[in-house]
GROMACS .gro file of C-alpha atoms in nm:
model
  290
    1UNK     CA    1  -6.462   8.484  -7.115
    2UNK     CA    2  -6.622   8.717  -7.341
    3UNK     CA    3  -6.900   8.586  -7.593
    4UNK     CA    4  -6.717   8.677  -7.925
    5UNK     CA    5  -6.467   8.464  -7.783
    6UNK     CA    6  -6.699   8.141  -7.673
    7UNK     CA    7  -6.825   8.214  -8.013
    8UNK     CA    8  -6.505   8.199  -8.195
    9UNK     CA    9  -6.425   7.898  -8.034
   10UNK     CA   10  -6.748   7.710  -8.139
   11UNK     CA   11  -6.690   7.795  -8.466
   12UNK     CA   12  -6.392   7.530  -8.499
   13UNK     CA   13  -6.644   7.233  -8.413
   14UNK     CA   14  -6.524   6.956  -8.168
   15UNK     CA   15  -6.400   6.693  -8.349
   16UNK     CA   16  -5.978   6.724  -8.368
   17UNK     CA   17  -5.944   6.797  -8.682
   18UNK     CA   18  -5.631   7.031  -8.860
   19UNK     CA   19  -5.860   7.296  -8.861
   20UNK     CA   20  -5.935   7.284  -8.527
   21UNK     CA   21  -5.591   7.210  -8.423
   22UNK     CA   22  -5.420   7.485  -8.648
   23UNK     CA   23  -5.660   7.750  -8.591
   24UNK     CA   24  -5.725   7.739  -8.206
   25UNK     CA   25  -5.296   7.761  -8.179
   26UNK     CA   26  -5.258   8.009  -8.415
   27UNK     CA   27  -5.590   8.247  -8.255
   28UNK     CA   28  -5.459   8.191  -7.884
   29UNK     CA   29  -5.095   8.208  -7.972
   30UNK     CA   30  -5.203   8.559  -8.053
   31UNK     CA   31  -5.382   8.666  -7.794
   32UNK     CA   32  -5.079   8.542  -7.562
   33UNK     CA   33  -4.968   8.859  -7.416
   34UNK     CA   34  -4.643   8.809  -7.374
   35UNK     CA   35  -4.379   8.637  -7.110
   36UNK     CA   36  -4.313   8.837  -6.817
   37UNK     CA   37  -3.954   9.035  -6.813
   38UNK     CA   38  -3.924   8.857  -6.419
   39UNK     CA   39  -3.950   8.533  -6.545
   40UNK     CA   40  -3.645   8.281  -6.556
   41UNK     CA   41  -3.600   8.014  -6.777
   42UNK     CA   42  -3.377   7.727  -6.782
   43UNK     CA   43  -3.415   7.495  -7.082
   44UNK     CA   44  -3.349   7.127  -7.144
   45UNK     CA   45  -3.274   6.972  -6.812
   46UNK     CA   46  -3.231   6.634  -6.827
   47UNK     CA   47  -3.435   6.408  -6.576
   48UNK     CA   48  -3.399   6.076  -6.638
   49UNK     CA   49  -3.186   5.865  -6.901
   50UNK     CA   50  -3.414   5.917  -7.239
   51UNK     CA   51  -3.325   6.180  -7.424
   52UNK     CA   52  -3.667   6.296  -7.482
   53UNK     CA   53  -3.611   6.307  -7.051
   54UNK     CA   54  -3.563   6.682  -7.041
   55UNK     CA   55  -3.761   6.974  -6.863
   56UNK     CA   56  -3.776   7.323  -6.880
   57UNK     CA   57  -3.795   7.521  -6.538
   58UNK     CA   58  -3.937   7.884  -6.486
   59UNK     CA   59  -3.887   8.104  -6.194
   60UNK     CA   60  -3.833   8.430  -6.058
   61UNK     CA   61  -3.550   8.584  -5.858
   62UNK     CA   62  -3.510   8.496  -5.526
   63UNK     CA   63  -3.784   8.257  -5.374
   64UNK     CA   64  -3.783   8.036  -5.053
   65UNK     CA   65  -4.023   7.755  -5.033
   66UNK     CA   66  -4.199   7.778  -5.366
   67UNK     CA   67  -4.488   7.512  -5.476
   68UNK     CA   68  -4.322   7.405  -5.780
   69UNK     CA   69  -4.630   7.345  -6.029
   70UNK     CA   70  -4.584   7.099  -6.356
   71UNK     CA   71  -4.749   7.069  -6.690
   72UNK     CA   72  -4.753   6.804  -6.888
   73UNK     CA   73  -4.829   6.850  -7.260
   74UNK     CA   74  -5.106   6.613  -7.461
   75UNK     CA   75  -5.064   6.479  -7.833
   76UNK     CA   76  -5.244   6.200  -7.843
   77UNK     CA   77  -4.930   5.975  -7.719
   78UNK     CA   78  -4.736   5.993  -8.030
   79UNK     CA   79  -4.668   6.351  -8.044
   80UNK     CA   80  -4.573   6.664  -7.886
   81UNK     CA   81  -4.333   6.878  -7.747
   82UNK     CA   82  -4.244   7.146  -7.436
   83UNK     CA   83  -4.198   7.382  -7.666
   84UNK     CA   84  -4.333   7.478  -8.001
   85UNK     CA   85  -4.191   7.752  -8.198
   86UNK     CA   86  -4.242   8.020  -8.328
   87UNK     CA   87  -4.586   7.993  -8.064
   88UNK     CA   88  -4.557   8.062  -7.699
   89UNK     CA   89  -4.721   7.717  -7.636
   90UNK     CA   90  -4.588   7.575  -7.335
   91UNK     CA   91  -4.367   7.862  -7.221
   92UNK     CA   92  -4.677   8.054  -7.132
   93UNK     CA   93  -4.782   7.766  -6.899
   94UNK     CA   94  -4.425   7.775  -6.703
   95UNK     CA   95  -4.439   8.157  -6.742
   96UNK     CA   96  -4.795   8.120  -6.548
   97UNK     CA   97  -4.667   7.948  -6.244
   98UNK     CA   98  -4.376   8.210  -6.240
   99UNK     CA   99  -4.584   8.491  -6.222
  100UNK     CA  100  -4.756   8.339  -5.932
  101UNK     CA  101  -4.455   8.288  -5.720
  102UNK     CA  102  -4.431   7.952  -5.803
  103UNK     CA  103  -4.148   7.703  -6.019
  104UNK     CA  104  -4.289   7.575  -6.345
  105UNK     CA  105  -4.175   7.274  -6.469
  106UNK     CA  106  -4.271   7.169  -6.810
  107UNK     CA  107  -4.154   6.825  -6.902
  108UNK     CA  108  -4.147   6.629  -7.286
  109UNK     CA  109  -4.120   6.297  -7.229
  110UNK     CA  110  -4.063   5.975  -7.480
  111UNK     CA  111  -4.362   5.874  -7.741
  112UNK     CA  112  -4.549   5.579  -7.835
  113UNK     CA  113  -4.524   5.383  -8.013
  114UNK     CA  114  -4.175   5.324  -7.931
  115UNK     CA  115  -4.237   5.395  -7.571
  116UNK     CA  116  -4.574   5.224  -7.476
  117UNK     CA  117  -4.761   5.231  -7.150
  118UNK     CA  118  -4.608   5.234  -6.879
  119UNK     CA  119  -4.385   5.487  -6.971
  120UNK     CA  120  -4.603   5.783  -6.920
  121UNK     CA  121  -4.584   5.679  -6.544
  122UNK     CA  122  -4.231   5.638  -6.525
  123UNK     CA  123  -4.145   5.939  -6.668
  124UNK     CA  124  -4.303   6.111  -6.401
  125UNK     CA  125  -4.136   5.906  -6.145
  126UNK     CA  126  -3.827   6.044  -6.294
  127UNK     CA  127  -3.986   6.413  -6.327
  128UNK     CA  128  -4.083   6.357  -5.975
  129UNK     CA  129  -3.735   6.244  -5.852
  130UNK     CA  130  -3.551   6.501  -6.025
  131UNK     CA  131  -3.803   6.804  -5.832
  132UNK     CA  132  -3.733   6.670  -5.516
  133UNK     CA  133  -3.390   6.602  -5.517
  134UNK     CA  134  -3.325   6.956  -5.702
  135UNK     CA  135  -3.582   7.197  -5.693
  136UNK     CA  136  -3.482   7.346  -5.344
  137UNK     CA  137  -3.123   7.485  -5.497
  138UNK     CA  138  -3.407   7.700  -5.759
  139UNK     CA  139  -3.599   7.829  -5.435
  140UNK     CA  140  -3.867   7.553  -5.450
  141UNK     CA  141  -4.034   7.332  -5.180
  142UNK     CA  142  -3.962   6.933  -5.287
  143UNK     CA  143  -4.280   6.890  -5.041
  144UNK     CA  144  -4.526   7.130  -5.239
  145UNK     CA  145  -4.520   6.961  -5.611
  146UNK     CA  146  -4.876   6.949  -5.804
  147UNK     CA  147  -4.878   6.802  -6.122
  148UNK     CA  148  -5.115   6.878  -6.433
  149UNK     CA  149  -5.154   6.773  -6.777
  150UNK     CA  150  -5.401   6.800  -7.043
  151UNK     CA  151  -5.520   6.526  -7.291
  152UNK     CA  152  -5.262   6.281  -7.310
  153UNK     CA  153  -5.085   6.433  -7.041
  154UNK     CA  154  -5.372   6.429  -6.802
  155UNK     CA  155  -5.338   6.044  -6.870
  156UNK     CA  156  -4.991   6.024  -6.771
  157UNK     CA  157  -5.070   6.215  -6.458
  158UNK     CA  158  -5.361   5.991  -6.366
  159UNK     CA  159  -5.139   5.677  -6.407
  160UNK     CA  160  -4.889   5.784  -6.213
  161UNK     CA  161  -5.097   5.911  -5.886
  162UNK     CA  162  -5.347   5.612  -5.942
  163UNK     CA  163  -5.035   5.336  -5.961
  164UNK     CA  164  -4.840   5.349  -5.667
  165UNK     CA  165  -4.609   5.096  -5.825
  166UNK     CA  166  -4.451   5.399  -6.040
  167UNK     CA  167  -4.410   5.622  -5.732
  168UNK     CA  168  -4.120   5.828  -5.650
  169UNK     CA  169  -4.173   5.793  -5.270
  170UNK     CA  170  -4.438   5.627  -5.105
  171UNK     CA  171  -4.784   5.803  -5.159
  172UNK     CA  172  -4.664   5.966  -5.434
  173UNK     CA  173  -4.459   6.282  -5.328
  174UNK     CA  174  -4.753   6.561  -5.496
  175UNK     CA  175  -4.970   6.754  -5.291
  176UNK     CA  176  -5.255   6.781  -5.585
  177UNK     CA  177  -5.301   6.661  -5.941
  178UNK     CA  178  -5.511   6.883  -6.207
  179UNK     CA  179  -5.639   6.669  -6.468
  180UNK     CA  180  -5.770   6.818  -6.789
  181UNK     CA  181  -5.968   6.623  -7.065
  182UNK     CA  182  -5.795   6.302  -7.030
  183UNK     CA  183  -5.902   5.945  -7.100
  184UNK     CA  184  -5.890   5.784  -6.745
  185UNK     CA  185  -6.088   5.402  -6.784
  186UNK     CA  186  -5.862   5.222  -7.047
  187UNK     CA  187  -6.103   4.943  -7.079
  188UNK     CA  188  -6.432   5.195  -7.181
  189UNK     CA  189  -6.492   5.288  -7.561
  190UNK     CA  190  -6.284   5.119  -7.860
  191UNK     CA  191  -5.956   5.178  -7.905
  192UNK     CA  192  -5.853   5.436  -8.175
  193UNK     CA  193  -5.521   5.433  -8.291
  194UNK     CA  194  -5.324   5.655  -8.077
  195UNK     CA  195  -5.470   5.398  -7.780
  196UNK     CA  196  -5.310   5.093  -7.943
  197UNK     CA  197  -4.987   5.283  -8.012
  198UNK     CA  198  -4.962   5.331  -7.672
  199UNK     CA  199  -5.126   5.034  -7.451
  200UNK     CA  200  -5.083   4.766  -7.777
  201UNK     CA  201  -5.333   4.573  -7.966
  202UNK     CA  202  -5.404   4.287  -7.668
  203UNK     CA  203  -5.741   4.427  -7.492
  204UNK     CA  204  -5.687   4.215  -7.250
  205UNK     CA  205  -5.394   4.441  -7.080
  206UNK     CA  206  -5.577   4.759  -7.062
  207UNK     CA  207  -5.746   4.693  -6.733
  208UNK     CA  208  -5.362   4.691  -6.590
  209UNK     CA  209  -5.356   5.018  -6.708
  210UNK     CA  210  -5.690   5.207  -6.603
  211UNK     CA  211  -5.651   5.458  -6.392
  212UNK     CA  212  -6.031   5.446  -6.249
  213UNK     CA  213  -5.940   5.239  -5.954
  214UNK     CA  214  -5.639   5.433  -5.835
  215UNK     CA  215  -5.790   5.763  -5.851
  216UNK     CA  216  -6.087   5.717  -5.679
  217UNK     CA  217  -5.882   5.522  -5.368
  218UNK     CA  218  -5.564   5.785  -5.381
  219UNK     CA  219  -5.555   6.073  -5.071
  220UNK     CA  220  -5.405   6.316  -5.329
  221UNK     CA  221  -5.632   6.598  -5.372
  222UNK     CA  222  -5.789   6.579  -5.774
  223UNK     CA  223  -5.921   6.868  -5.976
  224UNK     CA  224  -6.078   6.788  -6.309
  225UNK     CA  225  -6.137   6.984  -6.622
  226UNK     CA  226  -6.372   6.890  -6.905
  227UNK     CA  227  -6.436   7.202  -7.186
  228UNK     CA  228  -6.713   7.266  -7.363
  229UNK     CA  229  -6.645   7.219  -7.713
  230UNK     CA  230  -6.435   6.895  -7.622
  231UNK     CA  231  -6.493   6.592  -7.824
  232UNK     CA  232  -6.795   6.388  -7.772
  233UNK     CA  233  -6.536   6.131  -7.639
  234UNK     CA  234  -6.390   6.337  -7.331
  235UNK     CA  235  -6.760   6.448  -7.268
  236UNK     CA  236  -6.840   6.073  -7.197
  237UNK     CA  237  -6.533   6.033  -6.993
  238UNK     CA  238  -6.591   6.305  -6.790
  239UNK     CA  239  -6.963   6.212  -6.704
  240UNK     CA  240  -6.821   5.840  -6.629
  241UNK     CA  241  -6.584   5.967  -6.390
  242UNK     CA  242  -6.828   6.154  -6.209
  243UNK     CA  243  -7.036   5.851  -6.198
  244UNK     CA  244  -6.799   5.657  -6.086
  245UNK     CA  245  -6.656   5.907  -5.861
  246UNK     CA  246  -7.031   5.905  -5.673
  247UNK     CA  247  -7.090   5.580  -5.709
  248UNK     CA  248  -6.776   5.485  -5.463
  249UNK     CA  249  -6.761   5.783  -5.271
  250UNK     CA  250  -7.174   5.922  -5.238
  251UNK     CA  251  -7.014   6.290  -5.327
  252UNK     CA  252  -6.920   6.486  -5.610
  253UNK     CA  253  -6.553   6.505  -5.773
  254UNK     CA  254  -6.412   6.876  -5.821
  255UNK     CA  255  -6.523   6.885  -6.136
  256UNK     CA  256  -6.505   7.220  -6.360
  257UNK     CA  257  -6.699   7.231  -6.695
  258UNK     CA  258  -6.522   7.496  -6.859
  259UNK     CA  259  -6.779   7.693  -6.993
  260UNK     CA  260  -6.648   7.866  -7.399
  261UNK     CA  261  -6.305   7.619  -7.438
  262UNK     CA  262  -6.226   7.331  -7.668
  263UNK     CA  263  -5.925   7.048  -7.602
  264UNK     CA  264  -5.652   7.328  -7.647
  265UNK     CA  265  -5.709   7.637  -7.458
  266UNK     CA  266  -5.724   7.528  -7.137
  267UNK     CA  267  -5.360   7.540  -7.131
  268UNK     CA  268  -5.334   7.776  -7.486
  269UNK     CA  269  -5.535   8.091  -7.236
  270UNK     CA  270  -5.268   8.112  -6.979
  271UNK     CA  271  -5.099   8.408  -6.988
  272UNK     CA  272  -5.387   8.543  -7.212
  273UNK     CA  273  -5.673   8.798  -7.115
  274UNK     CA  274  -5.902   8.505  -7.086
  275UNK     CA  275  -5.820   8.427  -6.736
  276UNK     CA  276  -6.035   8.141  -6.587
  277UNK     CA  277  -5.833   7.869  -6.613
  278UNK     CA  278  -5.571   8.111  -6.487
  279UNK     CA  279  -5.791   8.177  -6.156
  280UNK     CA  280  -5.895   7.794  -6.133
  281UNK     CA  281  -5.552   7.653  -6.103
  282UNK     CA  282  -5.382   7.942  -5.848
  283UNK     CA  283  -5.711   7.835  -5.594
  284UNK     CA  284  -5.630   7.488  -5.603
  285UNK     CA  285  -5.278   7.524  -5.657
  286UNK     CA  286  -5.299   7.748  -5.337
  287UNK     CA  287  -5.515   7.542  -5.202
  288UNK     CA  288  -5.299   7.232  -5.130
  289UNK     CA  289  -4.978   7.355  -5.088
  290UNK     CA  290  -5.110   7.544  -4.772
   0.00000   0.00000   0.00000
């Protein structure tokens, strides 16, 4: 992290605006350095019965016993994609994992408001079913999955480790989640649009859907991200789940305040020269798969 990049950065504000949006792709789909010559790709695997149900899975030659590491992609519920030409954005994140000797999965998955809460969750059941009954014929280890996701994606993470009723197996079948500027407590704030496209206009369902209770009683080992330049809303979530977080447990959640990002690079810097979030998820991704 260099300071004419933090600098760079700051300059787009915090607030998700096109500008913001636009420019942070276009600067960090430039600084992407390129996908690695090693790296396999399979594209469009279908996982489950939607046709917005399809992965993409990276890989290099020859592996035994690989942790098989997934993304899933934000937009706010109603949007977004696995892939988004002509940028590298999310082949660099699957790219990542294959450079480290892992799988990459990077998932789509069906959009609000024509697929509201819960199917975030049950699209990862699927995701989840689909690793562990096929991942092994790739070289992966069905017993070593960790899922991420950033934004909205970090959201459908969180719901599916903190509702065990959406489970693949019992306990959930991952060794680790990574969360990354997500919206966890469904009943804190007002509801903005994107919220009520995906959980509906009755408040008085969103408690069903918080995630607060279920991550703070799962066993599965949590990383959280919160950057910088996020918006003043995932700022607020972040210091409520570390309240919370100490509140029922008298310790500290791992927690990393990524010091010089906004709500896109976290993901946008893999496979980039800015290489913290890089170095971040290989120690916990090697952390819990050991």
């Amino acid at each position: 992290m260099t300071p004419e990049f933090r600098a760079q950065i700051d300059a787009f504000g915090r607030e998700l605006t096109p500008e913001l949006l636009g420019g942070t792709s276009m600067m960090m789909a430039g600084l992407f350095e390129g996908m690695d010559p090693q790296t396999i790709e399979e594209e469009d695997i279908a996982y489950g019965p939607d046709p917005r149900h399809r992965l993409d899975l990276y890989r290099e030659q020859n592996l035994k016993d690989a942790p098989v590491f997934v993304f899933v992609h934000g937009g706010g519920f109603i949007m977004g994609d696995k892939r988004n030409p002509p940028g590298p954005f999310y082949r660099n994140v699957g790219d990542f994992a294959a450079r480290q000797g892992w799988i990459g999965v990077v998932p789509t998955y069906p959009l609000a408001p024509d697929h509201p809460w819960p199917a975030g969750p049950e699209g990862l059941r699927h995701v989840v079913e689909w690793i562990r009954a096929n991942v092994a014929d790739y070289g992966g280890d069905p017993d070593k999955i960790v899922l991420s996701g950033q934004s909205a994606g970090a959201v459908h993470v969180a719901s599916y480790v903190a509702h065990s009723d959406h489970h693949a197996v019992p306990g959930g079948g991952v060794r680790g989640a990574v969360l990354m500027s997500g919206l966890y407590d469904t009943t804190a704030g007002e509801p903005n649009d994107n919220h009520r496209a995906y959980y509906g206009d009755d408040a008085s369902k969103y408690a069903a859907a918080n995630c607060v209770p279920g991550l703070l009683a799962t066993d599965t080992p949590l990383c959280f991200t919160v950057s910088e330049f996020d918006p003043p809303l995932f700022q607020a979530e972040a210091a409520r789940t570390v309240a919370a977080w100490g509140k029922a447990k008298s310790s500290f959640p791992e927690m990393h305040y990524l010091i010089g990002h906004n709500h896109l690079t976290p993901s946008q810097s893999l496979g980039s020269p800015v290489k913290d979030v890089e170095a971040l998820l290989t120690d916990f991704v090697e952390r819990v798969t050991a």
